[in-house]
Amino acid sequence: PAGPRRPPAPPRAATMGCYKYVEELWRKKQCDAMRFLLRVRAWEYRQLPKIMKLSRPTRTDKAHKLGYKAKQGFTVYRVAVRRGGRKRPNNKGIVYGKPKHHGINEIKFRRNLRSVAEERIGKRMGNLRVLNSYWINQDAMVKYYEVICVDPMHAAIRRDPRINWICKGVHKHRENRGLTAAGRKARGLGVKGHRRNNIIGGSYHAAWKRRNTLSLRRYR
């Protein structure tokens, strides 16, 4: 006969690390604590410059996911970008052209505001390379982003095999060429499944050009 059965083991307590707690907190932006915190921080950000260098990232967990390291050569900047569409800058709203182009107010910018924030940092800090960025706050007028920048001339960066790829010349102003995560998203390169057929060849334009170009090779 079989011996006495063991009693079932007590359920293990769910263990979460510090970063996991921070991540869950940022997911619950509508909770009372985060609503109060974001509102107070938005007031503080409004009193400060539009572009400001920070001593440490506000969202530590998010920054480390996107490649940030707390070491020499890495810096974080906060950027404020005005929300809303892109009004056409025509004097008195007059377009001296065809009626098709007479729109002034309901015109939208093609890229997202996060890529605009990266561009502004790249223009202001021309000696740094933009690695990535993430959302931190917003109010009715402005969205705030933090941009992770890397110094390609710093010895600590050039010696690190995990990040020294960004020191190559081809990564100069990658934020202006749609190579960051925000830029790739604006280019529509993050899609999966059957919709990915439309970007085979590098982009929508490359796929369209390949399909609509007649190639008459000599030996075919």
Coordinates of N, CA and C in Angstrom, one line a residue:
P1 N 0.8 -1.2 0.0 CA 0.0 0.0 0.0 C 0.9 1.3 0.0
A2 N 0.4 2.3 -0.7 CA 1.1 3.5 -0.8 C 1.2 4.2 0.6
G3 N 2.2 4.9 0.8 CA 2.4 5.6 2.1 C 1.4 6.8 2.2
P4 N 1.5 7.5 3.3 CA 0.6 8.7 3.4 C 1.0 9.8 2.4
R5 N 0.0 10.5 1.8 CA 0.3 11.5 0.8 C 0.8 12.8 1.5
R6 N 1.7 13.4 0.9 CA 2.3 14.7 1.4 C 1.2 15.8 1.3
P7 N 1.2 16.6 2.2 CA 0.2 17.8 2.1 C 0.7 18.7 1.0
P8 N -0.2 19.4 0.3 CA 0.3 20.3 -0.8 C 1.1 21.4 -0.3
A9 N 2.1 21.8 -1.1 CA 3.0 22.9 -0.7 C 2.3 24.2 -0.7
P10 N 2.6 25.0 0.3 CA 1.9 26.3 0.3 C 2.3 27.2 -0.9
P11 N 1.3 28.0 -1.4 CA 1.6 28.8 -2.6 C 2.8 29.8 -2.3
R12 N 3.6 29.9 -3.3 CA 4.8 30.8 -3.2 C 4.3 32.2 -3.4
A13 N 4.9 33.1 -2.6 CA 4.6 34.5 -2.7 C 5.1 35.0 -4.0
A14 N 4.3 35.9 -4.6 CA 4.8 36.5 -5.9 C 5.9 37.5 -5.6
T15 N 7.1 37.2 -6.1 CA 8.2 38.1 -5.8 C 8.4 39.0 -7.0
M16 N 8.5 40.3 -6.7 CA 8.7 41.3 -7.7 C 9.9 42.1 -7.3
G17 N 10.8 42.4 -8.3 CA 12.0 43.2 -8.0 C 11.6 44.7 -8.0
C18 N 12.5 45.5 -7.7 CA 12.3 46.9 -7.6 C 11.8 47.5 -9.0
Y19 N 12.5 47.1 -10.0 CA 12.2 47.7 -11.4 C 10.8 47.2 -11.8
K20 N 10.4 46.0 -11.4 CA 9.0 45.5 -11.7 C 8.0 46.4 -11.1
Y21 N 8.2 46.7 -9.8 CA 7.3 47.6 -9.1 C 7.1 49.0 -9.8
V22 N 8.3 49.5 -10.2 CA 8.3 50.8 -10.9 C 7.6 50.7 -12.2
E23 N 7.8 49.6 -12.9 CA 7.1 49.4 -14.2 C 5.6 49.3 -14.0
E24 N 5.1 48.6 -13.0 CA 3.7 48.4 -12.8 C 3.1 49.8 -12.4
L25 N 3.9 50.6 -11.6 CA 3.4 51.9 -11.2 C 3.2 52.8 -12.4
W26 N 4.1 52.8 -13.4 CA 4.0 53.6 -14.6 C 2.9 53.1 -15.5
R27 N 2.5 51.8 -15.4 CA 1.4 51.3 -16.2 C 0.0 51.8 -15.7
K28 N 0.0 52.1 -14.4 CA -1.3 52.5 -13.8 C -1.3 54.0 -13.6
K29 N -1.3 54.7 -14.8 CA -1.2 56.2 -14.7 C -2.4 56.9 -14.2
Q30 N -3.5 56.1 -14.1 CA -4.8 56.7 -13.7 C -5.0 56.6 -12.2
C31 N -4.1 55.9 -11.5 CA -4.2 55.7 -10.0 C -3.9 57.1 -9.3
D32 N -4.4 57.2 -8.1 CA -4.4 58.5 -7.4 C -2.9 59.0 -7.3
A33 N -2.0 58.0 -6.9 CA -0.6 58.4 -6.7 C 0.0 59.0 -7.9
M34 N -0.2 58.3 -9.1 CA 0.5 58.7 -10.3 C -0.2 60.0 -10.9
R35 N -1.5 60.1 -10.7 CA -2.1 61.3 -11.2 C -1.6 62.6 -10.4
F36 N -1.5 62.4 -9.1 CA -0.9 63.5 -8.3 C 0.5 63.8 -8.7
L37 N 1.3 62.7 -8.8 CA 2.7 62.9 -9.2 C 2.9 63.5 -10.5
L38 N 2.2 63.1 -11.5 CA 2.4 63.6 -12.9 C 1.9 65.1 -12.9
R39 N 0.8 65.4 -12.2 CA 0.3 66.8 -12.2 C 1.4 67.7 -11.5
V40 N 2.0 67.3 -10.4 CA 3.0 68.2 -9.8 C 4.2 68.3 -10.6
R41 N 4.6 67.2 -11.3 CA 5.8 67.3 -12.1 C 5.6 68.1 -13.4
A42 N 4.3 68.1 -13.9 CA 4.0 68.9 -15.1 C 4.1 70.4 -14.7
W43 N 3.7 70.7 -13.5 CA 3.8 72.1 -13.1 C 5.3 72.5 -13.0
E44 N 6.1 71.6 -12.4 CA 7.5 71.9 -12.3 C 8.2 72.0 -13.6
Y45 N 7.9 71.1 -14.6 CA 8.5 71.2 -15.9 C 8.2 72.5 -16.6
R46 N 7.0 73.0 -16.4 CA 6.6 74.3 -17.1 C 7.4 75.5 -16.6
Q47 N 8.0 75.4 -15.4 CA 8.8 76.5 -15.0 C 10.3 76.4 -15.5
L48 N 10.6 75.3 -16.1 CA 12.0 75.0 -16.5 C 12.2 75.1 -18.0
P49 N 13.4 75.1 -18.5 CA 13.6 75.3 -19.9 C 13.1 74.1 -20.7
K50 N 12.8 74.4 -22.0 CA 12.3 73.4 -22.9 C 13.2 72.2 -23.0
I51 N 14.5 72.4 -23.0 CA 15.5 71.3 -23.1 C 16.4 71.4 -21.9
M52 N 16.5 70.4 -21.1 CA 17.2 70.4 -19.9 C 17.9 69.1 -19.7
K53 N 19.2 69.2 -19.3 CA 20.0 68.0 -19.0 C 19.7 67.5 -17.6
L54 N 19.5 66.2 -17.4 CA 19.2 65.6 -16.2 C 20.3 64.8 -15.6
S55 N 20.4 64.7 -14.3 CA 21.4 63.9 -13.6 C 21.1 62.4 -13.7
R56 N 19.8 62.1 -13.8 CA 19.4 60.7 -13.8 C 18.1 60.6 -14.5
P57 N 17.7 59.5 -15.1 CA 16.4 59.3 -15.8 C 15.3 59.3 -14.8
T58 N 14.1 59.8 -15.2 CA 12.9 59.8 -14.4 C 12.4 58.4 -14.3
R59 N 12.3 57.7 -15.4 CA 11.9 56.3 -15.5 C 13.1 55.4 -15.6
T60 N 13.6 55.0 -14.5 CA 14.9 54.2 -14.5 C 14.7 52.9 -15.3
D61 N 13.5 52.2 -15.0 CA 13.3 50.9 -15.6 C 13.2 51.1 -17.2
K62 N 12.5 52.1 -17.6 CA 12.3 52.3 -19.1 C 13.6 52.6 -19.7
A63 N 14.4 53.5 -19.1 CA 15.7 53.9 -19.7 C 16.6 52.8 -19.8
H64 N 16.7 51.9 -18.8 CA 17.6 50.7 -19.0 C 17.1 49.7 -20.0
K65 N 15.8 49.6 -20.2 CA 15.3 48.8 -21.3 C 15.7 49.3 -22.6
L66 N 15.8 50.6 -22.8 CA 16.1 51.2 -24.0 C 17.6 51.4 -24.3
G67 N 18.5 50.9 -23.4 CA 19.9 50.9 -23.6 C 20.7 51.8 -22.7
Y68 N 20.0 52.5 -21.8 CA 20.8 53.4 -20.9 C 21.6 52.6 -19.9
K69 N 22.8 53.2 -19.6 CA 23.7 52.6 -18.6 C 24.1 53.8 -17.7
A70 N 24.2 53.5 -16.4 CA 24.6 54.5 -15.4 C 26.1 54.6 -15.4
K71 N 26.7 55.0 -16.5 CA 28.2 55.1 -16.6 C 28.5 56.3 -17.4
Q72 N 29.8 56.6 -17.5 CA 30.3 57.8 -18.2 C 30.0 57.6 -19.7
G73 N 29.6 58.8 -20.3 CA 29.3 58.8 -21.7 C 27.8 58.8 -22.0
F74 N 27.0 58.4 -21.1 CA 25.5 58.4 -21.2 C 25.0 59.7 -20.6
T75 N 24.1 60.4 -21.2 CA 23.4 61.5 -20.7 C 21.9 61.4 -21.1
V76 N 21.1 62.1 -20.2 CA 19.6 62.1 -20.5 C 19.2 63.5 -20.5
Y77 N 18.4 63.9 -21.5 CA 17.8 65.2 -21.6 C 16.3 65.1 -21.6
R78 N 15.7 66.1 -21.0 CA 14.2 66.2 -21.1 C 13.9 67.3 -22.1
V79 N 12.9 67.0 -23.0 CA 12.5 67.9 -24.1 C 11.0 68.1 -24.0
A80 N 10.6 69.3 -24.1 CA 9.2 69.6 -24.2 C 8.8 69.9 -25.6
V81 N 7.7 69.3 -26.1 CA 7.3 69.5 -27.5 C 5.8 69.9 -27.5
R82 N 5.5 71.0 -28.2 CA 4.1 71.5 -28.2 C 3.2 70.5 -28.9
R83 N 2.1 70.3 -28.3 CA 1.1 69.3 -28.8 C 0.3 69.9 -29.9
G84 N -0.4 69.0 -30.7 CA -1.3 69.5 -31.7 C -0.8 69.3 -33.1
G85 N -1.7 69.7 -34.1 CA -1.3 69.5 -35.5 C -0.4 70.6 -35.9
R86 N -0.1 70.6 -37.2 CA 0.8 71.5 -37.8 C 0.1 72.5 -38.7
K87 N -0.1 73.8 -38.2 CA -0.8 74.8 -38.9 C 0.2 75.3 -40.0
R88 N -0.4 75.4 -41.2 CA 0.4 75.8 -42.4 C 0.9 77.3 -42.2
P89 N 2.2 77.6 -42.2 CA 2.6 79.0 -42.0 C 2.5 79.9 -43.2
N90 N 1.3 80.2 -43.6 CA 1.1 81.1 -44.7 C 0.6 82.4 -44.2
N91 N 1.1 83.5 -44.7 CA 0.8 84.8 -44.3 C -0.7 85.1 -44.5
K92 N -1.4 85.5 -43.4 CA -2.9 85.7 -43.4 C -3.7 84.5 -43.9
G93 N -3.1 83.4 -43.9 CA -3.8 82.2 -44.3 C -4.1 82.1 -45.8
I94 N -3.3 82.9 -46.6 CA -3.6 82.9 -48.1 C -2.6 82.0 -48.8
V95 N -3.1 81.1 -49.5 CA -2.3 80.2 -50.3 C -2.5 80.6 -51.8
Y96 N -1.4 81.1 -52.4 CA -1.5 81.5 -53.8 C -1.3 80.3 -54.7
G97 N -2.3 79.5 -54.8 CA -2.2 78.3 -55.6 C -3.6 77.7 -55.8
K98 N -3.6 76.4 -56.1 CA -4.8 75.7 -56.4 C -5.6 75.5 -55.2
P99 N -6.9 75.3 -55.3 CA -7.8 75.1 -54.1 C -7.4 73.9 -53.3
K100 N -6.8 72.9 -54.0 CA -6.4 71.7 -53.3 C -5.5 72.0 -52.1
H101 N -4.7 73.0 -52.2 CA -3.7 73.3 -51.2 C -4.1 74.5 -50.3
H102 N -5.4 74.8 -50.3 CA -5.8 76.0 -49.5 C -6.0 75.7 -48.0
G103 N -5.8 74.4 -47.6 CA -6.0 74.1 -46.2 C -4.9 74.8 -45.3
I104 N -5.3 75.3 -44.2 CA -4.4 76.0 -43.2 C -4.4 75.3 -41.9
N105 N -5.6 74.9 -41.4 CA -5.7 74.5 -40.0 C -5.7 73.0 -39.7
E106 N -6.3 72.3 -40.5 CA -6.5 70.8 -40.2 C -5.4 70.0 -40.8
I107 N -4.2 70.4 -40.7 CA -3.1 69.7 -41.3 C -2.3 69.0 -40.2
K108 N -2.0 67.7 -40.4 CA -1.3 66.9 -39.4 C 0.2 66.7 -39.8
F109 N 1.0 66.6 -38.8 CA 2.4 66.3 -39.1 C 2.5 64.8 -39.2
R110 N 3.4 64.4 -40.2 CA 3.4 62.9 -40.5 C 4.1 62.1 -39.4
R111 N 5.1 62.7 -38.8 CA 5.8 61.9 -37.8 C 5.2 62.1 -36.4
N112 N 5.7 61.3 -35.4 CA 5.2 61.5 -34.0 C 6.0 62.5 -33.3
L113 N 5.5 63.0 -32.2 CA 6.1 64.1 -31.4 C 7.4 63.6 -30.8
R114 N 7.5 62.3 -30.5 CA 8.7 61.7 -29.9 C 9.9 61.9 -30.8
S115 N 9.7 61.7 -32.1 CA 10.8 61.8 -33.1 C 11.2 63.3 -33.2
V116 N 10.2 64.2 -33.0 CA 10.5 65.6 -33.0 C 11.4 66.0 -31.9
A117 N 11.1 65.4 -30.7 CA 11.9 65.7 -29.5 C 13.4 65.2 -29.7
E118 N 13.5 64.0 -30.4 CA 14.9 63.5 -30.7 C 15.6 64.4 -31.6
E119 N 14.9 64.9 -32.6 CA 15.5 65.9 -33.6 C 16.0 67.1 -32.9
R120 N 15.2 67.6 -32.0 CA 15.6 68.9 -31.3 C 16.9 68.7 -30.5
I121 N 17.0 67.5 -29.8 CA 18.2 67.3 -29.1 C 19.4 67.1 -30.0
G122 N 19.2 66.3 -31.1 CA 20.3 66.1 -32.0 C 20.8 67.4 -32.6
K123 N 19.9 68.4 -32.8 CA 20.3 69.7 -33.3 C 21.1 70.5 -32.3
R124 N 20.6 70.5 -31.0 CA 21.2 71.2 -29.9 C 22.5 70.6 -29.5
M125 N 22.6 69.3 -29.4 CA 23.8 68.6 -28.9 C 24.4 67.8 -30.1
G126 N 25.0 68.6 -31.0 CA 25.5 68.0 -32.2 C 26.6 67.0 -32.0
N127 N 27.3 67.0 -30.8 CA 28.4 66.1 -30.6 C 28.0 64.8 -30.0
L128 N 26.7 64.6 -29.7 CA 26.2 63.4 -29.1 C 25.4 62.6 -30.1
R129 N 25.2 61.3 -29.9 CA 24.4 60.5 -30.7 C 23.1 60.1 -29.9
V130 N 22.0 60.2 -30.6 CA 20.7 59.9 -30.0 C 20.5 58.4 -30.0
L131 N 20.3 57.8 -28.8 CA 20.1 56.4 -28.7 C 18.7 56.0 -28.7
N132 N 17.9 56.6 -27.9 CA 16.4 56.3 -27.8 C 15.7 57.3 -27.0
S133 N 14.4 57.2 -26.8 CA 13.7 58.2 -26.0 C 12.4 57.5 -25.5
Y134 N 11.7 58.2 -24.6 CA 10.5 57.6 -24.0 C 9.7 58.8 -23.4
W135 N 8.4 58.6 -23.3 CA 7.4 59.5 -22.7 C 7.5 59.6 -21.2
I136 N 7.4 60.8 -20.7 CA 7.4 60.9 -19.2 C 6.2 61.7 -18.7
N137 N 5.7 62.7 -19.4 CA 4.6 63.5 -18.9 C 3.9 64.2 -20.0
Q138 N 2.8 64.8 -19.7 CA 2.1 65.7 -20.7 C 1.1 66.5 -20.0
D139 N 0.7 67.6 -20.5 CA -0.4 68.4 -20.0 C -1.2 68.8 -21.3
A140 N -2.1 69.8 -21.1 CA -3.0 70.2 -22.2 C -2.2 70.8 -23.4
M141 N -1.0 71.3 -23.2 CA -0.3 72.1 -24.2 C 1.0 71.4 -24.7
V142 N 1.6 70.6 -23.8 CA 3.0 70.1 -24.1 C 3.1 68.6 -23.8
K143 N 3.9 67.9 -24.5 CA 4.3 66.6 -24.2 C 5.8 66.6 -23.8
Y144 N 6.2 65.8 -22.8 CA 7.5 65.8 -22.3 C 8.1 64.4 -22.6
Y145 N 9.3 64.4 -23.1 CA 10.1 63.2 -23.4 C 11.5 63.3 -22.8
E146 N 12.0 62.1 -22.5 CA 13.4 62.1 -22.1 C 14.2 61.3 -23.2
V147 N 15.3 61.9 -23.6 CA 16.1 61.4 -24.7 C 17.4 60.9 -24.2
I148 N 17.8 59.7 -24.5 CA 19.1 59.1 -24.1 C 20.1 59.4 -25.1
C149 N 21.2 60.1 -24.8 CA 22.2 60.4 -25.7 C 23.5 59.8 -25.3
V150 N 24.4 59.5 -26.3 CA 25.7 58.8 -26.0 C 26.8 59.7 -26.6
D151 N 27.9 59.8 -25.9 CA 29.0 60.6 -26.4 C 29.9 59.6 -27.2
P152 N 30.0 59.7 -28.5 CA 30.8 58.7 -29.3 C 32.3 58.8 -29.1
M153 N 32.8 59.9 -28.6 CA 34.2 60.2 -28.4 C 34.7 59.8 -27.0
H154 N 33.8 59.4 -26.1 CA 34.2 59.0 -24.8 C 34.9 57.6 -24.7
A155 N 36.0 57.5 -24.0 CA 36.7 56.3 -24.0 C 35.9 55.1 -23.4
A156 N 35.0 55.4 -22.4 CA 34.2 54.4 -21.8 C 33.2 53.8 -22.8
I157 N 32.8 54.7 -23.8 CA 31.8 54.2 -24.8 C 32.6 53.4 -25.9
R158 N 33.7 54.0 -26.3 CA 34.5 53.3 -27.4 C 35.0 52.0 -27.1
R159 N 35.2 51.7 -25.8 CA 35.8 50.5 -25.3 C 34.7 49.4 -25.0
D160 N 33.5 49.8 -25.0 CA 32.4 48.9 -24.6 C 31.8 48.3 -25.9
P161 N 32.0 47.0 -26.0 CA 31.5 46.3 -27.3 C 30.0 46.3 -27.4
R162 N 29.3 46.6 -26.3 CA 27.8 46.5 -26.4 C 27.2 47.8 -27.0
I163 N 28.0 48.9 -26.9 CA 27.5 50.2 -27.4 C 28.4 50.9 -28.4
N164 N 29.6 50.4 -28.6 CA 30.5 51.2 -29.5 C 30.1 51.1 -31.0
W165 N 29.0 50.4 -31.3 CA 28.5 50.4 -32.7 C 28.0 51.8 -33.0
I166 N 27.6 52.6 -32.0 CA 27.1 53.9 -32.3 C 28.2 54.9 -32.6
C167 N 29.4 54.5 -32.4 CA 30.5 55.5 -32.7 C 30.9 55.5 -34.2
K168 N 30.3 54.6 -35.0 CA 30.6 54.6 -36.4 C 30.0 55.9 -37.1
G169 N 30.6 56.3 -38.1 CA 30.2 57.5 -38.8 C 28.8 57.4 -39.4
V170 N 28.3 56.2 -39.7 CA 27.0 56.0 -40.4 C 25.9 56.3 -39.4
H171 N 26.2 56.5 -38.1 CA 25.2 56.7 -37.1 C 25.1 58.2 -36.7
K172 N 25.8 59.1 -37.5 CA 25.6 60.5 -37.2 C 24.2 60.9 -37.5
H173 N 23.6 61.7 -36.6 CA 22.3 62.2 -36.7 C 21.3 61.1 -37.2
R174 N 21.3 60.0 -36.5 CA 20.4 58.9 -36.9 C 18.9 59.3 -36.7
E175 N 18.7 60.3 -35.8 CA 17.4 60.8 -35.5 C 16.8 61.5 -36.7
N176 N 17.6 62.1 -37.5 CA 17.2 62.9 -38.7 C 16.8 62.0 -39.9
R177 N 17.2 60.7 -39.8 CA 17.1 59.8 -40.9 C 16.1 58.7 -40.6
G178 N 15.4 58.8 -39.5 CA 14.4 57.8 -39.2 C 14.9 56.5 -38.8
L179 N 16.1 56.5 -38.1 CA 16.7 55.2 -37.7 C 16.5 54.9 -36.2
T180 N 16.0 55.8 -35.4 CA 15.7 55.5 -34.1 C 14.4 54.8 -34.0
A181 N 14.0 54.3 -32.8 CA 12.8 53.5 -32.7 C 11.6 54.4 -33.0
A182 N 11.6 55.7 -32.6 CA 10.5 56.6 -32.9 C 10.4 56.9 -34.4
G183 N 11.6 57.0 -35.1 CA 11.6 57.3 -36.5 C 11.1 56.1 -37.3
R184 N 11.5 54.9 -36.9 CA 11.1 53.6 -37.6 C 9.6 53.4 -37.4
K185 N 9.1 53.8 -36.3 CA 7.6 53.7 -36.1 C 6.9 54.6 -37.0
A186 N 7.4 55.9 -37.2 CA 6.8 56.8 -38.1 C 6.9 56.4 -39.5
R187 N 7.9 55.6 -39.8 CA 8.1 55.1 -41.2 C 7.2 53.9 -41.5
G188 N 6.6 53.4 -40.4 CA 5.7 52.2 -40.6 C 6.5 50.9 -40.7
L189 N 7.7 50.8 -40.1 CA 8.5 49.6 -40.2 C 8.3 48.7 -39.1
G190 N 7.4 48.9 -38.1 CA 7.2 48.0 -37.0 C 6.1 47.0 -37.2
V191 N 5.5 47.0 -38.4 CA 4.4 46.1 -38.6 C 4.8 44.6 -38.8
K192 N 3.9 43.7 -38.4 CA 4.2 42.3 -38.6 C 3.1 41.6 -39.3
G193 N 3.3 40.4 -39.7 CA 2.3 39.6 -40.4 C 2.2 39.9 -41.9
H194 N 1.0 39.8 -42.4 CA 0.8 40.0 -43.8 C 1.0 41.5 -44.3
R195 N 0.9 42.4 -43.3 CA 1.1 43.8 -43.7 C 2.6 44.1 -43.9
R196 N 3.5 43.2 -43.5 CA 4.9 43.4 -43.7 C 5.3 43.2 -45.2
N197 N 4.4 42.7 -46.0 CA 4.7 42.5 -47.4 C 4.8 43.9 -48.1
N198 N 4.2 44.9 -47.5 CA 4.3 46.3 -48.1 C 5.6 47.0 -47.8
I199 N 6.4 46.4 -46.9 CA 7.7 47.1 -46.6 C 8.9 46.3 -47.0
I200 N 8.7 45.2 -47.7 CA 9.8 44.4 -48.2 C 10.7 45.2 -49.1
G201 N 12.0 45.3 -48.7 CA 12.9 46.1 -49.5 C 13.4 47.4 -48.7
G202 N 12.9 47.5 -47.5 CA 13.4 48.6 -46.6 C 12.3 49.6 -46.2
S203 N 11.3 49.9 -47.0 CA 10.3 50.9 -46.7 C 9.1 50.7 -47.7
Y204 N 8.1 51.4 -47.4 CA 6.9 51.5 -48.3 C 7.3 52.0 -49.7
H205 N 8.1 53.0 -49.7 CA 8.5 53.6 -51.0 C 9.4 52.7 -51.7
A206 N 10.3 52.0 -51.1 CA 11.2 51.0 -51.8 C 10.4 49.9 -52.4
A207 N 9.4 49.4 -51.6 CA 8.6 48.3 -52.1 C 7.7 48.8 -53.3
W208 N 7.2 49.9 -53.2 CA 6.4 50.5 -54.3 C 7.2 50.7 -55.5
K209 N 8.4 51.2 -55.3 CA 9.3 51.5 -56.5 C 9.7 50.2 -57.2
R210 N 10.0 49.2 -56.4 CA 10.4 47.9 -57.0 C 9.3 47.3 -57.8
R211 N 8.1 47.4 -57.3 CA 7.0 46.8 -58.0 C 6.5 47.6 -59.2
N212 N 6.8 48.9 -59.3 CA 6.4 49.7 -60.4 C 7.5 50.1 -61.3
T213 N 8.6 49.5 -61.2 CA 9.7 49.7 -62.1 C 9.9 48.6 -63.1
L214 N 9.8 48.9 -64.4 CA 10.0 47.9 -65.4 C 11.5 47.7 -65.7
S215 N 11.9 46.5 -65.5 CA 13.3 46.2 -65.7 C 13.5 45.3 -66.9
L216 N 14.1 45.8 -67.9 CA 14.3 45.0 -69.2 C 15.8 44.7 -69.3
R217 N 16.2 43.6 -68.7 CA 17.6 43.3 -68.8 C 18.0 42.7 -70.1
R218 N 19.2 42.9 -70.5 CA 19.6 42.5 -71.8 C 19.5 41.0 -72.0
Y219 N 20.0 40.2 -71.0 CA 19.9 38.7 -71.1 C 18.9 38.3 -70.1
R220 N 17.7 37.9 -70.6 CA 16.7 37.5 -69.7 C 15.9 36.3 -70.2

